[in-house]
mmCIF file of N, CA and C in Angstrom:
data_model
loop_
_atom_site.group_PDB
_atom_site.id
_atom_site.type_symbol
_atom_site.label_atom_id
_atom_site.label_comp_id
_atom_site.label_asym_id
_atom_site.label_seq_id
_atom_site.Cartn_x
_atom_site.Cartn_y
_atom_site.Cartn_z
ATOM 1 N N CYS A 1 9.856 -1.037 9.844
ATOM 2 C CA CYS A 1 8.711 -1.086 8.957
ATOM 3 C C CYS A 1 8.109 0.308 8.885
ATOM 4 N N ARG A 2 7.385 0.522 7.788
ATOM 5 C CA ARG A 2 6.793 1.840 7.591
ATOM 6 C C ARG A 2 5.585 1.732 6.676
ATOM 7 N N GLY A 3 4.794 2.796 6.652
ATOM 8 C CA GLY A 3 3.663 2.877 5.743
ATOM 9 C C GLY A 3 2.994 4.226 5.871
ATOM 10 N N ARG A 4 2.111 4.516 4.935
ATOM 11 C CA ARG A 4 1.417 5.804 4.936
ATOM 12 C C ARG A 4 -0.008 5.593 4.460
ATOM 13 N N ALA A 5 -0.939 6.267 5.132
ATOM 14 C CA ALA A 5 -2.346 6.279 4.724
ATOM 15 C C ALA A 5 -2.710 7.721 4.374
ATOM 16 N N ILE A 6 -3.343 7.892 3.223
ATOM 17 C CA ILE A 6 -3.731 9.221 2.770
ATOM 18 C C ILE A 6 -5.212 9.196 2.408
ATOM 19 N N ARG A 7 -5.944 10.160 2.901
ATOM 20 C CA ARG A 7 -7.379 10.229 2.625
ATOM 21 C C ARG A 7 -7.637 11.099 1.407
ATOM 22 N N ASP A 8 -8.567 10.655 0.583
ATOM 23 C CA ASP A 8 -9.048 11.437 -0.554
ATOM 24 C C ASP A 8 -10.560 11.232 -0.607
ATOM 25 N N GLY A 9 -11.282 12.179 -0.070
ATOM 26 C CA GLY A 9 -12.726 11.997 0.050
ATOM 27 C C GLY A 9 -12.997 10.855 1.009
ATOM 28 N N ARG A 10 -13.770 9.879 0.569
ATOM 29 C CA ARG A 10 -14.064 8.716 1.412
ATOM 30 C C ARG A 10 -13.153 7.534 1.101
ATOM 31 N N SER A 11 -12.194 7.753 0.216
ATOM 32 C CA SER A 11 -11.239 6.692 -0.135
ATOM 33 C C SER A 11 -9.976 6.830 0.703
ATOM 34 N N LEU A 12 -9.336 5.715 0.905
ATOM 35 C CA LEU A 12 -8.112 5.660 1.692
ATOM 36 C C LEU A 12 -7.014 5.064 0.825
ATOM 37 N N GLY A 13 -5.951 5.809 0.616
ATOM 38 C CA GLY A 13 -4.804 5.308 -0.137
ATOM 39 C C GLY A 13 -3.764 4.779 0.820
ATOM 40 N N ILE A 14 -3.320 3.564 0.578
ATOM 41 C CA ILE A 14 -2.282 2.948 1.400
ATOM 42 C C ILE A 14 -1.012 2.894 0.550
ATOM 43 N N TYR A 15 0.032 3.563 1.011
ATOM 44 C CA TYR A 15 1.246 3.716 0.220
ATOM 45 C C TYR A 15 2.489 3.418 1.054
ATOM 46 N N ALA A 16 3.539 3.065 0.360
ATOM 47 C CA ALA A 16 4.887 2.927 0.936
ATOM 48 C C ALA A 16 4.948 1.949 2.103
ATOM 49 N N ILE A 17 4.131 0.913 2.056
ATOM 50 C CA ILE A 17 4.235 -0.128 3.079
ATOM 51 C C ILE A 17 5.533 -0.880 2.814
ATOM 52 N N GLY A 18 6.298 -1.074 3.839
ATOM 53 C CA GLY A 18 7.543 -1.788 3.623
ATOM 54 C C GLY A 18 8.221 -2.175 4.911
ATOM 55 N N SER A 19 8.997 -3.202 4.821
ATOM 56 C CA SER A 19 9.846 -3.596 5.934
ATOM 57 C C SER A 19 11.248 -3.818 5.380
ATOM 58 N N PHE A 20 12.199 -3.645 6.207
ATOM 59 C CA PHE A 20 13.580 -3.740 5.780
ATOM 60 C C PHE A 20 14.046 -5.192 5.797
ATOM 61 N N GLY A 21 15.052 -5.482 4.991
ATOM 62 C CA GLY A 21 15.507 -6.835 4.717
ATOM 63 C C GLY A 21 15.557 -7.801 5.881
ATOM 64 N N ASP A 22 16.108 -7.382 7.006
ATOM 65 C CA ASP A 22 16.301 -8.333 8.101
ATOM 66 C C ASP A 22 15.030 -8.680 8.858
ATOM 67 N N VAL A 23 13.915 -7.972 8.589
ATOM 68 C CA VAL A 23 12.647 -8.300 9.260
ATOM 69 C C VAL A 23 11.552 -8.692 8.274
ATOM 70 N N ARG A 24 11.907 -8.899 7.016
ATOM 71 C CA ARG A 24 10.913 -9.323 6.034
ATOM 72 C C ARG A 24 10.429 -10.735 6.320
ATOM 73 N N ARG A 25 9.221 -11.003 5.820
ATOM 74 C CA ARG A 25 8.597 -12.329 5.912
ATOM 75 C C ARG A 25 8.280 -12.729 7.346
ATOM 76 N N ARG A 26 7.958 -11.727 8.165
ATOM 77 C CA ARG A 26 7.568 -11.988 9.557
ATOM 78 C C ARG A 26 6.159 -11.468 9.854
ATOM 79 N N GLY A 27 5.466 -10.964 8.825
ATOM 80 C CA GLY A 27 4.089 -10.510 9.013
ATOM 81 C C GLY A 27 3.925 -9.030 9.314
ATOM 82 N N TYR A 28 5.020 -8.280 9.337
ATOM 83 C CA TYR A 28 4.917 -6.863 9.666
ATOM 84 C C TYR A 28 4.196 -6.060 8.581
ATOM 85 N N GLY A 29 4.484 -6.336 7.308
ATOM 86 C CA GLY A 29 3.803 -5.633 6.222
ATOM 87 C C GLY A 29 2.302 -5.865 6.271
ATOM 88 N N HIS A 30 1.938 -7.093 6.523
ATOM 89 C CA HIS A 30 0.531 -7.480 6.681
ATOM 90 C C HIS A 30 -0.103 -6.682 7.823
ATOM 91 N N ALA A 31 0.562 -6.666 8.967
ATOM 92 C CA ALA A 31 0.039 -5.977 10.151
ATOM 93 C C ALA A 31 -0.069 -4.467 9.937
ATOM 94 N N ILE A 32 0.940 -3.866 9.345
ATOM 95 C CA ILE A 32 0.909 -2.421 9.104
ATOM 96 C C ILE A 32 -0.189 -2.058 8.117
ATOM 97 N N THR A 33 -0.367 -2.867 7.088
ATOM 98 C CA THR A 33 -1.414 -2.589 6.098
ATOM 99 C C THR A 33 -2.788 -2.606 6.751
ATOM 100 N N TRP A 34 -3.093 -3.664 7.520
ATOM 101 C CA TRP A 34 -4.401 -3.721 8.179
ATOM 102 C C TRP A 34 -4.558 -2.597 9.200
ATOM 103 N N ALA A 35 -3.499 -2.256 9.914
ATOM 104 C CA ALA A 35 -3.582 -1.162 10.892
ATOM 105 C C ALA A 35 -3.915 0.156 10.200
ATOM 106 N N ALA A 36 -3.281 0.427 9.058
ATOM 107 C CA ALA A 36 -3.555 1.660 8.315
ATOM 108 C C ALA A 36 -4.992 1.677 7.791
ATOM 109 N N ILE A 37 -5.458 0.549 7.276
ATOM 110 C CA ILE A 37 -6.837 0.471 6.778
ATOM 111 C C ILE A 37 -7.823 0.654 7.930
ATOM 112 N N ASP A 38 -7.604 -0.032 9.025
ATOM 113 C CA ASP A 38 -8.506 0.073 10.172
ATOM 114 C C ASP A 38 -8.538 1.491 10.732
ATOM 115 N N GLU A 39 -7.380 2.132 10.798
ATOM 116 C CA GLU A 39 -7.326 3.514 11.306
ATOM 117 C C GLU A 39 -8.029 4.471 10.348
ATOM 118 N N GLY A 40 -7.874 4.261 9.037
ATOM 119 C CA GLY A 40 -8.592 5.088 8.064
ATOM 120 C C GLY A 40 -10.087 4.941 8.179
ATOM 121 N N ARG A 41 -10.544 3.739 8.408
ATOM 122 C CA ARG A 41 -11.981 3.511 8.625
ATOM 123 C C ARG A 41 -12.454 4.245 9.868
ATOM 124 N N ARG A 42 -11.693 4.100 10.953
ATOM 125 C CA ARG A 42 -12.077 4.703 12.224
ATOM 126 C C ARG A 42 -12.036 6.231 12.176
ATOM 127 N N ALA A 43 -10.930 6.768 11.703
ATOM 128 C CA ALA A 43 -10.726 8.214 11.745
ATOM 129 C C ALA A 43 -11.510 8.976 10.686
ATOM 130 N N TRP A 44 -11.614 8.403 9.487
ATOM 131 C CA TRP A 44 -12.178 9.157 8.376
ATOM 132 C C TRP A 44 -13.437 8.536 7.774
ATOM 133 N N GLY A 45 -13.846 7.381 8.272
ATOM 134 C CA GLY A 45 -15.018 6.727 7.712
ATOM 135 C C GLY A 45 -14.776 6.189 6.312
ATOM 136 N N SER A 46 -13.540 5.903 5.988
ATOM 137 C CA SER A 46 -13.193 5.424 4.642
ATOM 138 C C SER A 46 -13.844 4.076 4.367
ATOM 139 N N GLU A 47 -14.412 3.960 3.185
ATOM 140 C CA GLU A 47 -15.081 2.721 2.788
ATOM 141 C C GLU A 47 -14.305 1.957 1.725
ATOM 142 N N LEU A 48 -13.317 2.599 1.122
ATOM 143 C CA LEU A 48 -12.554 2.004 0.033
ATOM 144 C C LEU A 48 -11.070 2.202 0.296
ATOM 145 N N ALA A 49 -10.309 1.116 0.227
ATOM 146 C CA ALA A 49 -8.857 1.202 0.373
ATOM 147 C C ALA A 49 -8.222 0.917 -0.979
ATOM 148 N N ILE A 50 -7.312 1.776 -1.374
ATOM 149 C CA ILE A 50 -6.584 1.633 -2.628
ATOM 150 C C ILE A 50 -5.129 1.351 -2.283
ATOM 151 N N LEU A 51 -4.595 0.274 -2.838
ATOM 152 C CA LEU A 51 -3.221 -0.129 -2.564
ATOM 153 C C LEU A 51 -2.401 -0.048 -3.836
ATOM 154 N N GLN A 52 -1.169 0.350 -3.699
ATOM 155 C CA GLN A 52 -0.202 0.249 -4.788
ATOM 156 C C GLN A 52 0.903 -0.654 -4.289
ATOM 157 N N SER A 53 1.390 -1.525 -5.151
ATOM 158 C CA SER A 53 2.373 -2.499 -4.698
ATOM 159 C C SER A 53 3.539 -2.618 -5.660
ATOM 160 N N SER A 54 4.688 -2.843 -5.088
ATOM 161 C CA SER A 54 5.831 -3.279 -5.887
ATOM 162 C C SER A 54 5.635 -4.771 -6.145
ATOM 163 N N GLU A 55 6.460 -5.338 -6.997
ATOM 164 C CA GLU A 55 6.384 -6.784 -7.236
ATOM 165 C C GLU A 55 6.627 -7.559 -5.938
ATOM 166 N N LEU A 56 7.469 -7.010 -5.072
ATOM 167 C CA LEU A 56 7.788 -7.666 -3.811
ATOM 168 C C LEU A 56 6.569 -7.797 -2.904
ATOM 169 N N GLY A 57 5.652 -6.826 -2.959
ATOM 170 C CA GLY A 57 4.497 -6.822 -2.067
ATOM 171 C C GLY A 57 3.254 -7.492 -2.603
ATOM 172 N N VAL A 58 3.245 -7.867 -3.871
ATOM 173 C CA VAL A 58 2.044 -8.440 -4.482
ATOM 174 C C VAL A 58 1.556 -9.667 -3.716
ATOM 175 N N GLY A 59 2.440 -10.556 -3.370
ATOM 176 C CA GLY A 59 2.044 -11.769 -2.655
ATOM 177 C C GLY A 59 1.428 -11.491 -1.303
ATOM 178 N N VAL A 60 1.939 -10.482 -0.616
ATOM 179 C CA VAL A 60 1.388 -10.101 0.689
ATOM 180 C C VAL A 60 -0.062 -9.662 0.522
ATOM 181 N N TYR A 61 -0.305 -8.774 -0.432
ATOM 182 C CA TYR A 61 -1.668 -8.264 -0.623
ATOM 183 C C TYR A 61 -2.609 -9.350 -1.112
ATOM 184 N N ARG A 62 -2.143 -10.234 -1.975
ATOM 185 C CA ARG A 62 -2.985 -11.357 -2.420
ATOM 186 C C ARG A 62 -3.348 -12.246 -1.245
ATOM 187 N N ALA A 63 -2.381 -12.525 -0.375
ATOM 188 C CA ALA A 63 -2.646 -13.355 0.804
ATOM 189 C C ALA A 63 -3.649 -12.698 1.753
ATOM 190 N N MET A 64 -3.734 -11.377 1.700
ATOM 191 C CA MET A 64 -4.679 -10.643 2.535
ATOM 192 C C MET A 64 -6.070 -10.594 1.906
ATOM 193 N N GLY A 65 -6.211 -11.096 0.679
ATOM 194 C CA GLY A 65 -7.513 -11.128 0.027
ATOM 195 C C GLY A 65 -7.747 -10.054 -1.016
ATOM 196 N N PHE A 66 -6.743 -9.234 -1.284
ATOM 197 C CA PHE A 66 -6.870 -8.199 -2.304
ATOM 198 C C PHE A 66 -6.601 -8.799 -3.687
ATOM 199 N N VAL A 67 -7.216 -8.211 -4.696
ATOM 200 C CA VAL A 67 -7.001 -8.650 -6.073
ATOM 201 C C VAL A 67 -6.563 -7.462 -6.913
ATOM 202 N N GLU A 68 -5.756 -7.742 -7.907
ATOM 203 C CA GLU A 68 -5.297 -6.700 -8.826
ATOM 204 C C GLU A 68 -6.436 -6.312 -9.760
ATOM 205 N N ILE A 69 -6.660 -4.994 -9.877
ATOM 206 C CA ILE A 69 -7.686 -4.534 -10.819
ATOM 207 C C ILE A 69 -7.091 -3.736 -11.967
ATOM 208 N N CYS A 70 -5.857 -3.267 -11.821
ATOM 209 C CA CYS A 70 -5.205 -2.579 -12.927
ATOM 210 C C CYS A 70 -3.715 -2.437 -12.639
ATOM 211 N N ARG A 71 -2.981 -2.078 -13.682
ATOM 212 C CA ARG A 71 -1.558 -1.741 -13.570
ATOM 213 C C ARG A 71 -1.385 -0.326 -14.087
ATOM 214 N N TYR A 72 -0.316 0.302 -13.693
ATOM 215 C CA TYR A 72 -0.049 1.644 -14.185
ATOM 216 C C TYR A 72 1.406 1.758 -14.604
ATOM 217 N N VAL A 73 1.671 2.773 -15.389
ATOM 218 C CA VAL A 73 3.002 3.007 -15.917
ATOM 219 C C VAL A 73 3.605 4.204 -15.185
ATOM 220 N N ILE A 74 4.868 4.105 -14.860
ATOM 221 C CA ILE A 74 5.582 5.210 -14.227
ATOM 222 C C ILE A 74 6.466 5.869 -15.277
ATOM 223 N N TYR A 75 6.356 7.160 -15.381
ATOM 224 C CA TYR A 75 7.175 7.910 -16.329
ATOM 225 C C TYR A 75 8.216 8.707 -15.568
ATOM 226 N N ARG A 76 9.329 8.915 -16.225
ATOM 227 C CA ARG A 76 10.343 9.813 -15.675
ATOM 228 C C ARG A 76 10.963 10.576 -16.825
ATOM 229 N N ARG A 77 11.443 11.733 -16.507
ATOM 230 C CA ARG A 77 12.086 12.560 -17.503
ATOM 231 C C ARG A 77 13.517 12.077 -17.713
ATOM 232 N N VAL A 78 13.905 11.904 -18.961
ATOM 233 C CA VAL A 78 15.272 11.490 -19.296
ATOM 234 C C VAL A 78 16.107 12.745 -19.496
ATOM 235 N N SER A 79 17.221 12.823 -18.819
ATOM 236 C CA SER A 79 18.097 13.980 -18.932
ATOM 237 C C SER A 79 18.691 14.060 -20.337
ATOM 238 N N ALA A 80 18.839 15.272 -20.833
ATOM 239 C CA ALA A 80 19.474 15.477 -22.140
ATOM 240 C C ALA A 80 20.961 15.184 -22.010
ATOM 241 N N ALA A 81 21.522 14.540 -23.008
ATOM 242 C CA ALA A 81 22.950 14.174 -22.957
ATOM 243 C C ALA A 81 23.832 15.326 -23.325
#
């Protein structure tokens, strides 16, 4: 399992939370997310946590009490043929 917390002012960004196939659905993503949020609060005084989720993680965050407030679009450059 893995994850990253990044501070921006008083906000805490939680990114790249994930567990690998053979350990999914055992609560690790849930635990890592709360650990990152709690550590951000403790270390940086963060009052706001911002999460980004893949479709796979949406259910985990909803079960934790988070709600979707927006969606975003990802752009990539298309190589010239």
